[in-house]
Amino acid sequence: MTYGANAGRNRYGQDAVLSATPVQLLTMLYDRLMLDLGRAEVAQLQAQWNDASNHLTHAQSIVVELTTSLKADIWEGSEGLRGLYSYVLTALMAANIQREVARTRECIELLEPLRQAWHQAAEQLPAQNAQHTVAGGMLGIA
């Protein structure tokens, strides 16, 4: 792929993020998290430890971002989700340090239902109210 094509794709991705509603950003984060975990798992299975580590480290960064976006004062379910994120973060560190593909798989299995649930919630929000509802904290994230 040429530089121009890469630059165009990067610009498109940047524009998509900048124009996204908060709920769209959340689903994008989950999509990227699952992509990182899938790539990490493949790399671990192929003993490509540097690649696996890069993907797992990026996944950890996303989990930290998801954790910091929780609003405990607005959404009573946030503490349970915070606990899950804490567990996943610990598991991802262990998967990376100890090269445990089973831990990566466990995180995928824990997070994929959440990714699907957030996508379903996003689809149910009326388009004209999505920005206001999510920004107002109804989903407990910011």
PDB file of N, CA, C and O in Angstrom, residues 26-74:
ATOM      1  N   LEU A  26     -17.491   4.835  22.449  1.00  0.00           N
ATOM      2  CA  LEU A  26     -17.444   3.677  23.331  1.00  0.00           C
ATOM      3  C   LEU A  26     -17.439   2.379  22.524  1.00  0.00           C
ATOM      4  O   LEU A  26     -16.636   1.483  22.789  1.00  0.00           O
ATOM      5  N   THR A  27     -18.300   2.294  21.529  1.00  0.00           N
ATOM      6  CA  THR A  27     -18.331   1.072  20.723  1.00  0.00           C
ATOM      7  C   THR A  27     -17.050   0.924  19.906  1.00  0.00           C
ATOM      8  O   THR A  27     -16.559  -0.189  19.720  1.00  0.00           O
ATOM      9  N   MET A  28     -16.482   2.044  19.467  1.00  0.00           N
ATOM     10  CA  MET A  28     -15.197   1.983  18.754  1.00  0.00           C
ATOM     11  C   MET A  28     -14.091   1.453  19.675  1.00  0.00           C
ATOM     12  O   MET A  28     -13.242   0.665  19.246  1.00  0.00           O
ATOM     13  N   LEU A  29     -14.097   1.911  20.927  1.00  0.00           N
ATOM     14  CA  LEU A  29     -13.108   1.428  21.881  1.00  0.00           C
ATOM     15  C   LEU A  29     -13.246  -0.081  22.086  1.00  0.00           C
ATOM     16  O   LEU A  29     -12.249  -0.809  22.093  1.00  0.00           O
ATOM     17  N   TYR A  30     -14.472  -0.532  22.270  1.00  0.00           N
ATOM     18  CA  TYR A  30     -14.684  -1.974  22.441  1.00  0.00           C
ATOM     19  C   TYR A  30     -14.271  -2.749  21.191  1.00  0.00           C
ATOM     20  O   TYR A  30     -13.663  -3.818  21.296  1.00  0.00           O
ATOM     21  N   ASP A  31     -14.589  -2.219  20.021  1.00  0.00           N
ATOM     22  CA  ASP A  31     -14.192  -2.901  18.784  1.00  0.00           C
ATOM     23  C   ASP A  31     -12.676  -3.010  18.690  1.00  0.00           C
ATOM     24  O   ASP A  31     -12.133  -4.068  18.354  1.00  0.00           O
ATOM     25  N   ARG A  32     -11.980  -1.926  19.010  1.00  0.00           N
ATOM     26  CA  ARG A  32     -10.519  -1.957  18.942  1.00  0.00           C
ATOM     27  C   ARG A  32      -9.932  -2.868  20.021  1.00  0.00           C
ATOM     28  O   ARG A  32      -8.961  -3.582  19.783  1.00  0.00           O
ATOM     29  N   LEU A  33     -10.541  -2.850  21.193  1.00  0.00           N
ATOM     30  CA  LEU A  33     -10.101  -3.733  22.272  1.00  0.00           C
ATOM     31  C   LEU A  33     -10.185  -5.189  21.836  1.00  0.00           C
ATOM     32  O   LEU A  33      -9.234  -5.959  22.012  1.00  0.00           O
ATOM     33  N   MET A  34     -11.301  -5.565  21.233  1.00  0.00           N
ATOM     34  CA  MET A  34     -11.465  -6.952  20.807  1.00  0.00           C
ATOM     35  C   MET A  34     -10.531  -7.289  19.646  1.00  0.00           C
ATOM     36  O   MET A  34     -10.030  -8.412  19.558  1.00  0.00           O
ATOM     37  N   LEU A  35     -10.277  -6.327  18.777  1.00  0.00           N
ATOM     38  CA  LEU A  35      -9.311  -6.537  17.694  1.00  0.00           C
ATOM     39  C   LEU A  35      -7.920  -6.788  18.282  1.00  0.00           C
ATOM     40  O   LEU A  35      -7.226  -7.727  17.871  1.00  0.00           O
ATOM     41  N   ASP A  36      -7.515  -5.966  19.243  1.00  0.00           N
ATOM     42  CA  ASP A  36      -6.215  -6.152  19.893  1.00  0.00           C
ATOM     43  C   ASP A  36      -6.121  -7.524  20.561  1.00  0.00           C
ATOM     44  O   ASP A  36      -5.103  -8.206  20.452  1.00  0.00           O
ATOM     45  N   LEU A  37      -7.175  -7.913  21.266  1.00  0.00           N
ATOM     46  CA  LEU A  37      -7.143  -9.201  21.959  1.00  0.00           C
ATOM     47  C   LEU A  37      -7.087 -10.372  20.977  1.00  0.00           C
ATOM     48  O   LEU A  37      -6.366 -11.340  21.208  1.00  0.00           O
ATOM     49  N   GLY A  38      -7.836 -10.265  19.893  1.00  0.00           N
ATOM     50  CA  GLY A  38      -7.788 -11.316  18.874  1.00  0.00           C
ATOM     51  C   GLY A  38      -6.411 -11.430  18.245  1.00  0.00           C
ATOM     52  O   GLY A  38      -5.876 -12.535  18.054  1.00  0.00           O
ATOM     53  N   ARG A  39      -5.823 -10.284  17.938  1.00  0.00           N
ATOM     54  CA  ARG A  39      -4.474 -10.286  17.359  1.00  0.00           C
ATOM     55  C   ARG A  39      -3.449 -10.802  18.362  1.00  0.00           C
ATOM     56  O   ARG A  39      -2.515 -11.518  17.997  1.00  0.00           O
ATOM     57  N   ALA A  40      -3.603 -10.435  19.629  1.00  0.00           N
ATOM     58  CA  ALA A  40      -2.684 -10.915  20.663  1.00  0.00           C
ATOM     59  C   ALA A  40      -2.770 -12.427  20.794  1.00  0.00           C
ATOM     60  O   ALA A  40      -1.744 -13.108  20.897  1.00  0.00           O
ATOM     61  N   GLU A  41      -3.977 -12.940  20.775  1.00  0.00           N
ATOM     62  CA  GLU A  41      -4.161 -14.390  20.898  1.00  0.00           C
ATOM     63  C   GLU A  41      -3.486 -15.126  19.741  1.00  0.00           C
ATOM     64  O   GLU A  41      -2.773 -16.113  19.956  1.00  0.00           O
ATOM     65  N   VAL A  42      -3.679 -14.640  18.523  1.00  0.00           N
ATOM     66  CA  VAL A  42      -3.040 -15.261  17.358  1.00  0.00           C
ATOM     67  C   VAL A  42      -1.521 -15.195  17.501  1.00  0.00           C
ATOM     68  O   VAL A  42      -0.820 -16.194  17.272  1.00  0.00           O
ATOM     69  N   ALA A  43      -1.006 -14.045  17.896  1.00  0.00           N
ATOM     70  CA  ALA A  43       0.444 -13.894  18.056  1.00  0.00           C
ATOM     71  C   ALA A  43       0.971 -14.827  19.147  1.00  0.00           C
ATOM     72  O   ALA A  43       2.040 -15.434  18.990  1.00  0.00           O
ATOM     73  N   GLN A  44       0.237 -14.962  20.241  1.00  0.00           N
ATOM     74  CA  GLN A  44       0.663 -15.867  21.306  1.00  0.00           C
ATOM     75  C   GLN A  44       0.695 -17.310  20.805  1.00  0.00           C
ATOM     76  O   GLN A  44       1.633 -18.049  21.105  1.00  0.00           O
ATOM     77  N   LEU A  45      -0.324 -17.702  20.067  1.00  0.00           N
ATOM     78  CA  LEU A  45      -0.375 -19.071  19.547  1.00  0.00           C
ATOM     79  C   LEU A  45       0.773 -19.351  18.583  1.00  0.00           C
ATOM     80  O   LEU A  45       1.216 -20.495  18.451  1.00  0.00           O
ATOM     81  N   GLN A  46       1.272 -18.310  17.937  1.00  0.00           N
ATOM     82  CA  GLN A  46       2.386 -18.451  16.996  1.00  0.00           C
ATOM     83  C   GLN A  46       3.736 -18.119  17.645  1.00  0.00           C
ATOM     84  O   GLN A  46       4.749 -18.037  16.951  1.00  0.00           O
ATOM     85  N   ALA A  47       3.729 -17.943  18.964  1.00  0.00           N
ATOM     86  CA  ALA A  47       4.931 -17.606  19.738  1.00  0.00           C
ATOM     87  C   ALA A  47       5.610 -16.336  19.226  1.00  0.00           C
ATOM     88  O   ALA A  47       6.825 -16.197  19.275  1.00  0.00           O
ATOM     89  N   GLN A  48       4.817 -15.394  18.764  1.00  0.00           N
ATOM     90  CA  GLN A  48       5.317 -14.080  18.344  1.00  0.00           C
ATOM     91  C   GLN A  48       5.109 -13.126  19.525  1.00  0.00           C
ATOM     92  O   GLN A  48       4.182 -12.324  19.559  1.00  0.00           O
ATOM     93  N   TRP A  49       6.004 -13.249  20.503  1.00  0.00           N
ATOM     94  CA  TRP A  49       5.810 -12.610  21.789  1.00  0.00           C
ATOM     95  C   TRP A  49       5.867 -11.094  21.738  1.00  0.00           C
ATOM     96  O   TRP A  49       5.135 -10.426  22.488  1.00  0.00           O
ATOM     97  N   ASN A  50       6.692 -10.524  20.891  1.00  0.00           N
ATOM     98  CA  ASN A  50       6.741  -9.054  20.789  1.00  0.00           C
ATOM     99  C   ASN A  50       5.436  -8.505  20.245  1.00  0.00           C
ATOM    100  O   ASN A  50       4.903  -7.508  20.761  1.00  0.00           O
ATOM    101  N   ASP A  51       4.903  -9.133  19.201  1.00  0.00           N
ATOM    102  CA  ASP A  51       3.620  -8.698  18.650  1.00  0.00           C
ATOM    103  C   ASP A  51       2.506  -8.871  19.683  1.00  0.00           C
ATOM    104  O   ASP A  51       1.669  -7.976  19.865  1.00  0.00           O
ATOM    105  N   ALA A  52       2.503 -10.010  20.355  1.00  0.00           N
ATOM    106  CA  ALA A  52       1.484 -10.262  21.377  1.00  0.00           C
ATOM    107  C   ALA A  52       1.548  -9.202  22.462  1.00  0.00           C
ATOM    108  O   ALA A  52       0.524  -8.658  22.885  1.00  0.00           O
ATOM    109  N   SER A  53       2.762  -8.889  22.893  1.00  0.00           N
ATOM    110  CA  SER A  53       2.940  -7.888  23.941  1.00  0.00           C
ATOM    111  C   SER A  53       2.425  -6.515  23.502  1.00  0.00           C
ATOM    112  O   SER A  53       1.759  -5.818  24.281  1.00  0.00           O
ATOM    113  N   ASN A  54       2.711  -6.133  22.270  1.00  0.00           N
ATOM    114  CA  ASN A  54       2.230  -4.846  21.766  1.00  0.00           C
ATOM    115  C   ASN A  54       0.704  -4.779  21.785  1.00  0.00           C
ATOM    116  O   ASN A  54       0.119  -3.770  22.208  1.00  0.00           O
ATOM    117  N   HIS A  55       0.062  -5.838  21.335  1.00  0.00           N
ATOM    118  CA  HIS A  55      -1.408  -5.860  21.302  1.00  0.00           C
ATOM    119  C   HIS A  55      -1.990  -5.890  22.717  1.00  0.00           C
ATOM    120  O   HIS A  55      -2.985  -5.204  23.011  1.00  0.00           O
ATOM    121  N   LEU A  56      -1.380  -6.674  23.590  1.00  0.00           N
ATOM    122  CA  LEU A  56      -1.879  -6.752  24.963  1.00  0.00           C
ATOM    123  C   LEU A  56      -1.688  -5.434  25.702  1.00  0.00           C
ATOM    124  O   LEU A  56      -2.556  -5.013  26.475  1.00  0.00           O
ATOM    125  N   THR A  57      -0.582  -4.769  25.450  1.00  0.00           N
ATOM    126  CA  THR A  57      -0.336  -3.470  26.079  1.00  0.00           C
ATOM    127  C   THR A  57      -1.348  -2.431  25.593  1.00  0.00           C
ATOM    128  O   THR A  57      -1.872  -1.640  26.395  1.00  0.00           O
ATOM    129  N   HIS A  58      -1.642  -2.440  24.313  1.00  0.00           N
ATOM    130  CA  HIS A  58      -2.650  -1.507  23.786  1.00  0.00           C
ATOM    131  C   HIS A  58      -4.024  -1.835  24.369  1.00  0.00           C
ATOM    132  O   HIS A  58      -4.787  -0.920  24.737  1.00  0.00           O
ATOM    133  N   ALA A  59      -4.334  -3.108  24.479  1.00  0.00           N
ATOM    134  CA  ALA A  59      -5.609  -3.521  25.078  1.00  0.00           C
ATOM    135  C   ALA A  59      -5.704  -3.029  26.519  1.00  0.00           C
ATOM    136  O   ALA A  59      -6.761  -2.550  26.956  1.00  0.00           O
ATOM    137  N   GLN A  60      -4.604  -3.112  27.254  1.00  0.00           N
ATOM    138  CA  GLN A  60      -4.590  -2.617  28.632  1.00  0.00           C
ATOM    139  C   GLN A  60      -4.891  -1.118  28.671  1.00  0.00           C
ATOM    140  O   GLN A  60      -5.654  -0.653  29.528  1.00  0.00           O
ATOM    141  N   SER A  61      -4.333  -0.377  27.749  1.00  0.00           N
ATOM    142  CA  SER A  61      -4.584   1.066  27.688  1.00  0.00           C
ATOM    143  C   SER A  61      -6.069   1.349  27.455  1.00  0.00           C
ATOM    144  O   SER A  61      -6.630   2.280  28.039  1.00  0.00           O
ATOM    145  N   ILE A  62      -6.689   0.562  26.618  1.00  0.00           N
ATOM    146  CA  ILE A  62      -8.119   0.750  26.352  1.00  0.00           C
ATOM    147  C   ILE A  62      -8.937   0.427  27.590  1.00  0.00           C
ATOM    148  O   ILE A  62      -9.879   1.159  27.931  1.00  0.00           O
ATOM    149  N   VAL A  63      -8.588  -0.636  28.293  1.00  0.00           N
ATOM    150  CA  VAL A  63      -9.315  -0.995  29.513  1.00  0.00           C
ATOM    151  C   VAL A  63      -9.167   0.112  30.555  1.00  0.00           C
ATOM    152  O   VAL A  63     -10.135   0.458  31.239  1.00  0.00           O
ATOM    153  N   VAL A  64      -7.994   0.700  30.658  1.00  0.00           N
ATOM    154  CA  VAL A  64      -7.797   1.825  31.574  1.00  0.00           C
ATOM    155  C   VAL A  64      -8.707   2.987  31.163  1.00  0.00           C
ATOM    156  O   VAL A  64      -9.357   3.615  32.011  1.00  0.00           O
ATOM    157  N   GLU A  65      -8.778   3.291  29.879  1.00  0.00           N
ATOM    158  CA  GLU A  65      -9.648   4.364  29.392  1.00  0.00           C
ATOM    159  C   GLU A  65     -11.114   4.063  29.705  1.00  0.00           C
ATOM    160  O   GLU A  65     -11.858   4.945  30.145  1.00  0.00           O
ATOM    161  N   LEU A  66     -11.536   2.831  29.490  1.00  0.00           N
ATOM    162  CA  LEU A  66     -12.917   2.448  29.810  1.00  0.00           C
ATOM    163  C   LEU A  66     -13.184   2.607  31.305  1.00  0.00           C
ATOM    164  O   LEU A  66     -14.256   3.063  31.704  1.00  0.00           O
ATOM    165  N   THR A  67     -12.215   2.241  32.113  1.00  0.00           N
ATOM    166  CA  THR A  67     -12.362   2.345  33.571  1.00  0.00           C
ATOM    167  C   THR A  67     -12.506   3.803  34.001  1.00  0.00           C
ATOM    168  O   THR A  67     -13.379   4.131  34.810  1.00  0.00           O
ATOM    169  N   THR A  68     -11.672   4.655  33.460  1.00  0.00           N
ATOM    170  CA  THR A  68     -11.722   6.066  33.873  1.00  0.00           C
ATOM    171  C   THR A  68     -12.965   6.786  33.360  1.00  0.00           C
ATOM    172  O   THR A  68     -13.317   7.844  33.878  1.00  0.00           O
ATOM    173  N   SER A  69     -13.636   6.213  32.364  1.00  0.00           N
ATOM    174  CA  SER A  69     -14.832   6.863  31.831  1.00  0.00           C
ATOM    175  C   SER A  69     -16.090   6.525  32.626  1.00  0.00           C
ATOM    176  O   SER A  69     -17.136   7.136  32.417  1.00  0.00           O
ATOM    177  N   LEU A  70     -16.004   5.589  33.553  1.00  0.00           N
ATOM    178  CA  LEU A  70     -17.171   5.223  34.360  1.00  0.00           C
ATOM    179  C   LEU A  70     -17.546   6.349  35.315  1.00  0.00           C
ATOM    180  O   LEU A  70     -16.678   6.992  35.896  1.00  0.00           O
ATOM    181  N   LYS A  71     -18.828   6.558  35.477  1.00  0.00           N
ATOM    182  CA  LYS A  71     -19.337   7.613  36.356  1.00  0.00           C
ATOM    183  C   LYS A  71     -20.143   6.973  37.486  1.00  0.00           C
ATOM    184  O   LYS A  71     -21.336   6.716  37.356  1.00  0.00           O
ATOM    185  N   ALA A  72     -19.478   6.710  38.603  1.00  0.00           N
ATOM    186  CA  ALA A  72     -20.120   6.039  39.739  1.00  0.00           C
ATOM    187  C   ALA A  72     -21.258   6.864  40.319  1.00  0.00           C
ATOM    188  O   ALA A  72     -22.224   6.309  40.836  1.00  0.00           O
ATOM    189  N   ASP A  73     -21.163   8.181  40.229  1.00  0.00           N
ATOM    190  CA  ASP A  73     -22.198   9.036  40.803  1.00  0.00           C
ATOM    191  C   ASP A  73     -23.455   9.100  39.937  1.00  0.00           C
ATOM    192  O   ASP A  73     -24.491   9.568  40.393  1.00  0.00           O
ATOM    193  N   ILE A  74     -23.388   8.596  38.723  1.00  0.00           N
ATOM    194  CA  ILE A  74     -24.528   8.656  37.806  1.00  0.00           C
ATOM    195  C   ILE A  74     -25.146   7.283  37.570  1.00  0.00           C
ATOM    196  O   ILE A  74     -26.348   7.152  37.417  1.00  0.00           O
TER     197      ILE A  74
END
